[in-house]
Short mmCIF file of C-alpha atoms in Angstrom, two decimals:
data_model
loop_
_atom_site.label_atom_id
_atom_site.label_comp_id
_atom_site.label_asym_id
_atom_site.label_seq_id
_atom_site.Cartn_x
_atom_site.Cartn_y
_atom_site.Cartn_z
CA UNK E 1 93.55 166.79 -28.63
CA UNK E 2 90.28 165.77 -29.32
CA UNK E 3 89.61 161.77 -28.89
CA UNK E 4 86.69 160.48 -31.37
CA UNK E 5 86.12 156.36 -30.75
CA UNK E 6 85.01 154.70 -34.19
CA UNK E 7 82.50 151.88 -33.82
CA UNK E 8 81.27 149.50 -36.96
CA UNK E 9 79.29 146.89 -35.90
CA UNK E 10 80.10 143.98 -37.77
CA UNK E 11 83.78 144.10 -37.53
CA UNK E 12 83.74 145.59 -33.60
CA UNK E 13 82.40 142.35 -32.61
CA UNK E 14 78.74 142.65 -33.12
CA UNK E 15 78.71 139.39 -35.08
CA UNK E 16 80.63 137.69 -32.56
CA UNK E 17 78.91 134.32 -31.98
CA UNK E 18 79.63 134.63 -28.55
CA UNK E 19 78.25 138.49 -28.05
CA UNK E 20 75.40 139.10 -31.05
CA UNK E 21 72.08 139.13 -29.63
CA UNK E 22 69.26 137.27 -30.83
CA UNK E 23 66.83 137.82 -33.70
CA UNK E 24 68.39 138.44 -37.75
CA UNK E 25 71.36 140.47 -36.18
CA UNK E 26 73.70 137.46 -37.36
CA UNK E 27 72.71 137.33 -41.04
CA UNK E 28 74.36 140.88 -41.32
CA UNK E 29 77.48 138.66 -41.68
CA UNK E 30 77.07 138.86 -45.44
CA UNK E 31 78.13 142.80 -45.16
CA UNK E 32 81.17 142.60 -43.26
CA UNK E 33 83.09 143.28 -45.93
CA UNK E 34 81.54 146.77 -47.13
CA UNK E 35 81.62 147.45 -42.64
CA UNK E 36 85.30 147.31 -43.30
CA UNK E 37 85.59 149.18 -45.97
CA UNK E 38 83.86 152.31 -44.33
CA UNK E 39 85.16 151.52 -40.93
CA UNK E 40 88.96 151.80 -42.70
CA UNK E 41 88.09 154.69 -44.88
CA UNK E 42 86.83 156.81 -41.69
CA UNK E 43 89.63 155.97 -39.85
CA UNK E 44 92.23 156.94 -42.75
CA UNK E 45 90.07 160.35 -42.97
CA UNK E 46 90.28 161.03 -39.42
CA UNK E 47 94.03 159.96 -39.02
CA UNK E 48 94.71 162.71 -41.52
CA UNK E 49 93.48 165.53 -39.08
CA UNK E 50 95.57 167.32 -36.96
CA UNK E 51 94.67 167.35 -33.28
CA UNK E 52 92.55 164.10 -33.40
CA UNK E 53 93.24 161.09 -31.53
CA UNK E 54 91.20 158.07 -32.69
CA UNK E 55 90.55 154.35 -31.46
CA UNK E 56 88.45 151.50 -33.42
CA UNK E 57 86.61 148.92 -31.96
CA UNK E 58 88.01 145.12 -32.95
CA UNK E 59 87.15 141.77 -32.19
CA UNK E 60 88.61 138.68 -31.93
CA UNK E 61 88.89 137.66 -35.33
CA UNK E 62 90.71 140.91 -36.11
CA UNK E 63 94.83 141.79 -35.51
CA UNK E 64 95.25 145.23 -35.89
CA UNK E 65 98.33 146.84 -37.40
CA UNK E 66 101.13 147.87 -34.88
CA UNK E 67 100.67 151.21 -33.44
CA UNK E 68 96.69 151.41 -33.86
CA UNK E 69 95.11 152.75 -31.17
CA UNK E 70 92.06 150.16 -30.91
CA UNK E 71 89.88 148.13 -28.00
CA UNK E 72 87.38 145.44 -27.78
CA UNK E 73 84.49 144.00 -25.57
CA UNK E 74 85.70 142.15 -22.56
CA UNK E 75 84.18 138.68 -22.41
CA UNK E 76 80.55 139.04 -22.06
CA UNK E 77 80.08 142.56 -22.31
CA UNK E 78 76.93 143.39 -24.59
CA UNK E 79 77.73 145.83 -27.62
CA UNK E 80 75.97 148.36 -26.10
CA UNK E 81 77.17 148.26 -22.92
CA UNK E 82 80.84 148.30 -24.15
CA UNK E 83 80.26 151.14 -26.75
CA UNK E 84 78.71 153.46 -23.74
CA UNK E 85 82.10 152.35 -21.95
CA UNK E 86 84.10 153.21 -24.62
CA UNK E 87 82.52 156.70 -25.51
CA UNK E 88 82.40 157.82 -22.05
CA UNK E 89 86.38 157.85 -22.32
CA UNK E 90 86.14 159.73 -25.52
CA UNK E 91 84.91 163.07 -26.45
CA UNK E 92 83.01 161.79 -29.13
CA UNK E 93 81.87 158.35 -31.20
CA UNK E 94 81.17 157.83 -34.33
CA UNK E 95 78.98 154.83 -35.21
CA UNK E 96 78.28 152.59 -38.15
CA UNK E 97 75.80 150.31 -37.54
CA UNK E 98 72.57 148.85 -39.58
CA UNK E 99 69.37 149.93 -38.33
CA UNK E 100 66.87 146.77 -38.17
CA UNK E 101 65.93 145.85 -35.15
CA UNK E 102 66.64 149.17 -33.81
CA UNK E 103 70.15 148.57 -33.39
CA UNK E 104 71.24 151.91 -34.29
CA UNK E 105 68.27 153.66 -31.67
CA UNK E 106 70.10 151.80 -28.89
CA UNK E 107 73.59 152.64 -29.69
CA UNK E 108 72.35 156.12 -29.47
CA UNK E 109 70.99 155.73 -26.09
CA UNK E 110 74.40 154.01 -25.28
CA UNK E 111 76.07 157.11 -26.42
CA UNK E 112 74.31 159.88 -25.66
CA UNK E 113 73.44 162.81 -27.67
CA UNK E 114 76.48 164.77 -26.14
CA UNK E 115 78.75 162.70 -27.96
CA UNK E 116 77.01 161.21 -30.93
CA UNK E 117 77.97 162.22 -33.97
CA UNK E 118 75.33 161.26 -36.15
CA UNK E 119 71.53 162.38 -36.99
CA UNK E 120 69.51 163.17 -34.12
CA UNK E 121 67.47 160.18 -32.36
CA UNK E 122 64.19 160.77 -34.08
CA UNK E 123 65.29 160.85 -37.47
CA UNK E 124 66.59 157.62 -37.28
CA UNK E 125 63.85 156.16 -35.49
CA UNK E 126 61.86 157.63 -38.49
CA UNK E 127 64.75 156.40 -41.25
CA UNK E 128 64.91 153.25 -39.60
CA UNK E 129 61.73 152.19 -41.09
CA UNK E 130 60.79 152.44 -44.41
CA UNK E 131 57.72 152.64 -44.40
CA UNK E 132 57.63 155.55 -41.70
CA UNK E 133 60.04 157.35 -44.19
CA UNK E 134 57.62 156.86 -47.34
CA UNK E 135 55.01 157.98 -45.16
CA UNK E 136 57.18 161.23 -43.44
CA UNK E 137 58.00 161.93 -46.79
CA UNK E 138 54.93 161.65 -49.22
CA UNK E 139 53.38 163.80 -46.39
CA UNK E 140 55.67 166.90 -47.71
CA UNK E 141 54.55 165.86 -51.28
CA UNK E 142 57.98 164.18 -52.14
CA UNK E 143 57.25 161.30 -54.38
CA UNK E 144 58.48 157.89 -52.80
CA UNK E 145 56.99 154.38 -52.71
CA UNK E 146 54.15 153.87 -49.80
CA UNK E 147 53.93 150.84 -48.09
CA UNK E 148 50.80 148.86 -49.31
CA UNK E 149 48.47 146.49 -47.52
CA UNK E 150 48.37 143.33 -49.31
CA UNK E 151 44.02 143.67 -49.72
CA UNK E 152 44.98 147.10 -51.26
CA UNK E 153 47.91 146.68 -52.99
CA UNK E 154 46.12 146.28 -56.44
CA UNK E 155 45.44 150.36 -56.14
CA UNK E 156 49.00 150.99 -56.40
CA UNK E 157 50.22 153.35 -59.17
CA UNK E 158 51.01 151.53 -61.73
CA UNK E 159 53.42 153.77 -63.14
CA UNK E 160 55.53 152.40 -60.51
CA UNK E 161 56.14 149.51 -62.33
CA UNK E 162 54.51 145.93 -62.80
CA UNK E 163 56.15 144.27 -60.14
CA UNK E 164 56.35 144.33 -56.12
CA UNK E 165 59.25 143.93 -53.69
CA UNK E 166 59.15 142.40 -50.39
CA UNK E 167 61.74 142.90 -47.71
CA UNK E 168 61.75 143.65 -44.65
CA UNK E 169 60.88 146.99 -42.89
CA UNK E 170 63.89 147.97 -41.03
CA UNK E 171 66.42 145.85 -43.27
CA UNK E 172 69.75 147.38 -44.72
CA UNK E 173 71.84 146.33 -48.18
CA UNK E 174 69.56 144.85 -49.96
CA UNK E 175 69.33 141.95 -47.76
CA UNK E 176 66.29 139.56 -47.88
CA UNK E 177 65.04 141.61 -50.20
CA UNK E 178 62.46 139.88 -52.99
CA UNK E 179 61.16 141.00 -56.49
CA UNK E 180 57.62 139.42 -57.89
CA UNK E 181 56.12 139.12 -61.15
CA UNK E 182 52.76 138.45 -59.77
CA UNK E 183 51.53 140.31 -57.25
CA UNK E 184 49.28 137.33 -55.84
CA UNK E 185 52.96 136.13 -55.36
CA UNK E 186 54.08 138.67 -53.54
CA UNK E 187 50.96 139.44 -50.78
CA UNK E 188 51.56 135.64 -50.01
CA UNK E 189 55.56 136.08 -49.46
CA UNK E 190 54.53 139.18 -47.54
CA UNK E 191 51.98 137.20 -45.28
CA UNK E 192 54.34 134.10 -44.43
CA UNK E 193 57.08 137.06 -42.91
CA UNK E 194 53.89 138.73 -41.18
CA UNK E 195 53.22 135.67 -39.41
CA UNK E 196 56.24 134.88 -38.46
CA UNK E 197 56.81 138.38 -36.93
CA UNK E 198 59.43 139.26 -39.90
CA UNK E 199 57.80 142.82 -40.14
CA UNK E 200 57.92 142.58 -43.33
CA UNK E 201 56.77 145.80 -45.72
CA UNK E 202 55.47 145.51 -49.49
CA UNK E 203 55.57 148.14 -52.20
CA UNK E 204 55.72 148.67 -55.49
CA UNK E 205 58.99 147.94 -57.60
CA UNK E 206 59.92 151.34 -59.21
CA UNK E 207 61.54 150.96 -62.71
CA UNK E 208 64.57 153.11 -63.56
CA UNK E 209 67.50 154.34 -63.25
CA UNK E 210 68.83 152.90 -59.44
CA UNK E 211 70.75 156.33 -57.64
CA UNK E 212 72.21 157.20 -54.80
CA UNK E 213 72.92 160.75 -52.60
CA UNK E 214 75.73 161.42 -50.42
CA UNK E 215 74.72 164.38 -48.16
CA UNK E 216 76.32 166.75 -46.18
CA UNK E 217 73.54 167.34 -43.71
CA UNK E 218 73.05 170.74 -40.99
CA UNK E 219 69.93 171.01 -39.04
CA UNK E 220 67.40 171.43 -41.99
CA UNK E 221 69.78 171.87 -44.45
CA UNK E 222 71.60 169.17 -47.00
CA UNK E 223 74.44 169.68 -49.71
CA UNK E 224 74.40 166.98 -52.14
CA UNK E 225 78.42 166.36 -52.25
CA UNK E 226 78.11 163.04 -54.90
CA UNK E 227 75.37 161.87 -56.89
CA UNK E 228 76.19 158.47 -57.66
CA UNK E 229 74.98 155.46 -59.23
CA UNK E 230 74.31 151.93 -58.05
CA UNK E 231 75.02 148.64 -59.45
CA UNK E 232 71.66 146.91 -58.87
CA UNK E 233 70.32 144.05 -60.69
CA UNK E 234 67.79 141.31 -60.31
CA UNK E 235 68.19 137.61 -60.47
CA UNK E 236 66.76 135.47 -63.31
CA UNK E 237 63.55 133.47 -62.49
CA UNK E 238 61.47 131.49 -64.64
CA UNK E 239 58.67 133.33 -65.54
CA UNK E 240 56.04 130.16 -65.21
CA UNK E 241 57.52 129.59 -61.53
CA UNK E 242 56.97 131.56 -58.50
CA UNK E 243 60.25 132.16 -57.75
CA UNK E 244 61.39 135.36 -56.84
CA UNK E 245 63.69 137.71 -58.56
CA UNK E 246 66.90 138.22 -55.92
CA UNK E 247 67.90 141.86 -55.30
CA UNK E 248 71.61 142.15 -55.96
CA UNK E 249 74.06 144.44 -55.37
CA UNK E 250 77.29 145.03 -56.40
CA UNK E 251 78.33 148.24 -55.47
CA UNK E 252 78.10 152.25 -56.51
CA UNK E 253 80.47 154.83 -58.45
CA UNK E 254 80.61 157.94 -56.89
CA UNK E 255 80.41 161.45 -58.68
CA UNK E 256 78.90 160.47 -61.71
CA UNK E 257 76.06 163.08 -62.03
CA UNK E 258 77.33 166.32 -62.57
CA UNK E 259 75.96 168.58 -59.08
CA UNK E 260 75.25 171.48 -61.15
CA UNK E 261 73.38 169.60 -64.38
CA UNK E 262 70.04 169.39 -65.32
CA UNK E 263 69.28 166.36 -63.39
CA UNK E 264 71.93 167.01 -60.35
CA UNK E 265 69.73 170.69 -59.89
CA UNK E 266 67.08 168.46 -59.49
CA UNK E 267 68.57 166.22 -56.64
CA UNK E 268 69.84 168.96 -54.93
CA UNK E 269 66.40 170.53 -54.57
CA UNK E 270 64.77 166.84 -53.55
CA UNK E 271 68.12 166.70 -50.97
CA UNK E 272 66.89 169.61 -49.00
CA UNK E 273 62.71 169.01 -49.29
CA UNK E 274 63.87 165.93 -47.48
CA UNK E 275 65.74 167.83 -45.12
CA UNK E 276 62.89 169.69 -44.56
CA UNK E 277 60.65 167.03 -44.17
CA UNK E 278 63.01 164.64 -41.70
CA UNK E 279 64.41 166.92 -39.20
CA UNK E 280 67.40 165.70 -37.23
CA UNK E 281 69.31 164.92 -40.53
CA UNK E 282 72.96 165.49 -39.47
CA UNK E 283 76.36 164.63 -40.75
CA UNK E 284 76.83 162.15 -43.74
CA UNK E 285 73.41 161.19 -44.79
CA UNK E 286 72.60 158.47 -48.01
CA UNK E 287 69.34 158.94 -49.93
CA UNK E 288 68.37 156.08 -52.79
CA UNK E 289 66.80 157.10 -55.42
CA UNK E 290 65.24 155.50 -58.52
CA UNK E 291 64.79 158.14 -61.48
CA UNK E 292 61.86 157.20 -63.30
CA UNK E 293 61.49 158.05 -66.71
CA UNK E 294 58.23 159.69 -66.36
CA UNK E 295 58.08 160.84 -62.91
CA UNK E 296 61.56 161.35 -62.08
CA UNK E 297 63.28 160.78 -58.91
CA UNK E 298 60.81 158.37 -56.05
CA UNK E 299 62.50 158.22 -53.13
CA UNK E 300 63.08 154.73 -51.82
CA UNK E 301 65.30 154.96 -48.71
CA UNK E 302 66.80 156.98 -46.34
CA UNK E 303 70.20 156.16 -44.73
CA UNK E 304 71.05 157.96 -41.47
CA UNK E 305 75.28 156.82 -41.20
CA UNK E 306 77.50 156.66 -43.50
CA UNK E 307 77.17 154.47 -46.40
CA UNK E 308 79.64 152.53 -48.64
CA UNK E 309 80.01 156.03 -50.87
CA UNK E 310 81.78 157.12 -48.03
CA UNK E 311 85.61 155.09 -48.96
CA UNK E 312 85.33 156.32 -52.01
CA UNK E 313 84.41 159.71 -51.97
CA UNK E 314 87.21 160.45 -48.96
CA UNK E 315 89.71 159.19 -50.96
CA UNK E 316 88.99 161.65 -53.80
CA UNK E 317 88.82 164.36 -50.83
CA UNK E 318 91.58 163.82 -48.91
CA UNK E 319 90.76 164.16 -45.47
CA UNK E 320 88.65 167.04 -46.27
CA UNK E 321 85.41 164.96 -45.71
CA UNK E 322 85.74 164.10 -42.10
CA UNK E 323 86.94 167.05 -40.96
CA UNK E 324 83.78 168.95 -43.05
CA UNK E 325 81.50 166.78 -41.13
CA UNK E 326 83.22 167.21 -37.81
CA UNK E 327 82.29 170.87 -38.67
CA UNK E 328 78.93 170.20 -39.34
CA UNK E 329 78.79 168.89 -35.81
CA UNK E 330 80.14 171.70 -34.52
CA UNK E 331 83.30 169.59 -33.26
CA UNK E 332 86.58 172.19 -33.43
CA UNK E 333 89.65 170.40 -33.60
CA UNK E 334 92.66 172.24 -31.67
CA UNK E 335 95.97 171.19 -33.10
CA UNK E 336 98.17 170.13 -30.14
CA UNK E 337 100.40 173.06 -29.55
CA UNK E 338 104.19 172.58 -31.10
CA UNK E 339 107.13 173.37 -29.08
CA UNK E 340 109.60 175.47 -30.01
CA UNK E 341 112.97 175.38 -29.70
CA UNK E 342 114.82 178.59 -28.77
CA UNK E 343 118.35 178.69 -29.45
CA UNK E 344 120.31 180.03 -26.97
CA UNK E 345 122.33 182.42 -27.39
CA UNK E 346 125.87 182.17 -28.63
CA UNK E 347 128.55 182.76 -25.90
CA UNK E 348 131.09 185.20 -25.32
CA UNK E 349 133.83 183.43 -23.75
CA UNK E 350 136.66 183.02 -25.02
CA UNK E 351 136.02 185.62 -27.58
CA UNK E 352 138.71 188.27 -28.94
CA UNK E 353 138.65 191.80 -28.40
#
């Protein structure tokens, strides 16, 4: 039986008033509910498999169903501490977590790479920032959006678009994310989060068509298994004020590029040039993409977990997806070993001659 512990931080206590650390950690409150949905979807996917044993991480606020194997931090244990208790009495964990302020780094290190089943520690440190992953990448000629300097950010391409986006470096969802008009706007948004140590990052806003990639990743290698498409849109803002356009996001649809199209050939081939150019890519892997209408698909983030695709797309599969990415790990699940019964056989007495 092989025992896999499942860890998503928002709903195993990491937003816990009484056990999140310091710093924007808290804020991530606003995505508990897609943290659910991919923490129940995993756990569905891996219930399905024969020969697996799995526990969740709860907290407080959560009663789990009778009969789910589950645990929690003991009062005052840190996150990480608990989740290297935890997956020392499991063969393996699997962890959803955000990555700003390193968080995901350091639940590797509670881990261990022995049982981590995830990308490899220096492709998230690299993923975990965007602007190191616009610079990893636009160094293997992929086209992506750089991270600008404020002084220089009137030499951007303007093909990208006519407006500039401010959020912060290591963020995840779309949170705190910002959309100018005017880039004057913009370098001072991205100066007042400087300053206050929000390591912020500016860029370009790319126009277009707002994608997303669920990969199937192997040591250099990636299988686009969905192309799908998000449901991104910006907030209205007077155009005379200085008011920022709000990021918003209200989901994605899965499968809705055809793999073997045109335009999916075309993913596929940018899925494994980023492979290429971000070693350490392992497991389920999210790439989103804006296709532009002249330069195609730019790059704009790379996600090294599993993403909210993930409940959808292992419903359509069922059960198949965890069980491919187990593989991918190299994890072989042995079926526990069935008994059975021999019947004896029938007696002789008492019979006639």
């Amino acid at each position: 039986m092989t025992k896999i512990f499942v860890y998503e931080y928002l709903t195993g206590g990491g937003i816990d008033p009484a056990l999140a650390g310091e710093g924007k950690l808290a804020d991530l409150s606003a995505l508990i509910v897609e943290g659910r949905v991919m923490r129940d979807a995993l756990l569905a996917d891996l219930r399905k498999l024969d020969g697996v044993e799995v526990t969740f991480a709860t907290s407080r606020f959560e009663t789990p169903e009778l009969g789910q194997r589950h645990c929690r931090a003991t009062p005052g244990e840190s996150m990480t501490a608990f989740v290297a208790r935890e997956a020392r009495a499991h063969d393996y964990a699997w962890i959803i977590a955000p990555e700003c302020d390193g968080l995901l780094l350091r639940l590797y290190d509670a881990v261990g790479a022995a049982r981590w089943l995830g990308c490899a520690k220096e492709a998230i440190r690299v993923a975990s920032s965007k602007s190191a992953t616009a610079a990893c990448l636009a160094a293997s000629g992929i086209a992506t959006t750089p991270a600008l300097e404020p002084g220089g950010a009137d030499q951007a391409d303007e093909t990208a678009g006519r407006r500039w986006v401010v959020k912060p470096d290591d963020g995840a969802g779309g949170l705190d994310t910002f959309v100018f008009d005017h880039l004057a706007d913009a370098c001072a948004e991205y100066e007042t989060r400087a300053a206050a140590a929000r390591n912020p990052v500016l860029q370009a806003w790319v126009d277009g068509e707002p994608l997303s990639l669920s990969l199937l990743c192997r040591e250099r290698h990636a299988e686009v298994i969905s192309i799908n498409r998000q449901q991104i849109g910006l907030s209205r803002a007077d155009e005379t004020s200085q008011e920022p356009h709000i990021v918003e996001f209200d989901g994605v649809l899965v499968d809705q590029i055809d793999r073997f199209s045109d335009q999916g050939r075309t993913l596929s081939a940018l899925a494994l040039r980023i492979a290429l150019a971000l070693p350490g890519l392992r497991g389920f892997v999210g790439i989103d993409v804006v296709w532009h209408p002249q330069r195609g698909p730019v790059v704009i983030e790379v996600n090294p977990r599993v993403t909210v695709a993930y409940a959808a797309l292992a419903a359509a599969r069922g059960g198949q997806l965890a069980r491919a990415l187990l593989t991918a790990h190299g994890v072989q699940i042995t079926p526990p070993a069935r008994m059975t019964l021999v019947k004896p056989p029938q007696s002789t007495l008492g019979a006639q001659s």
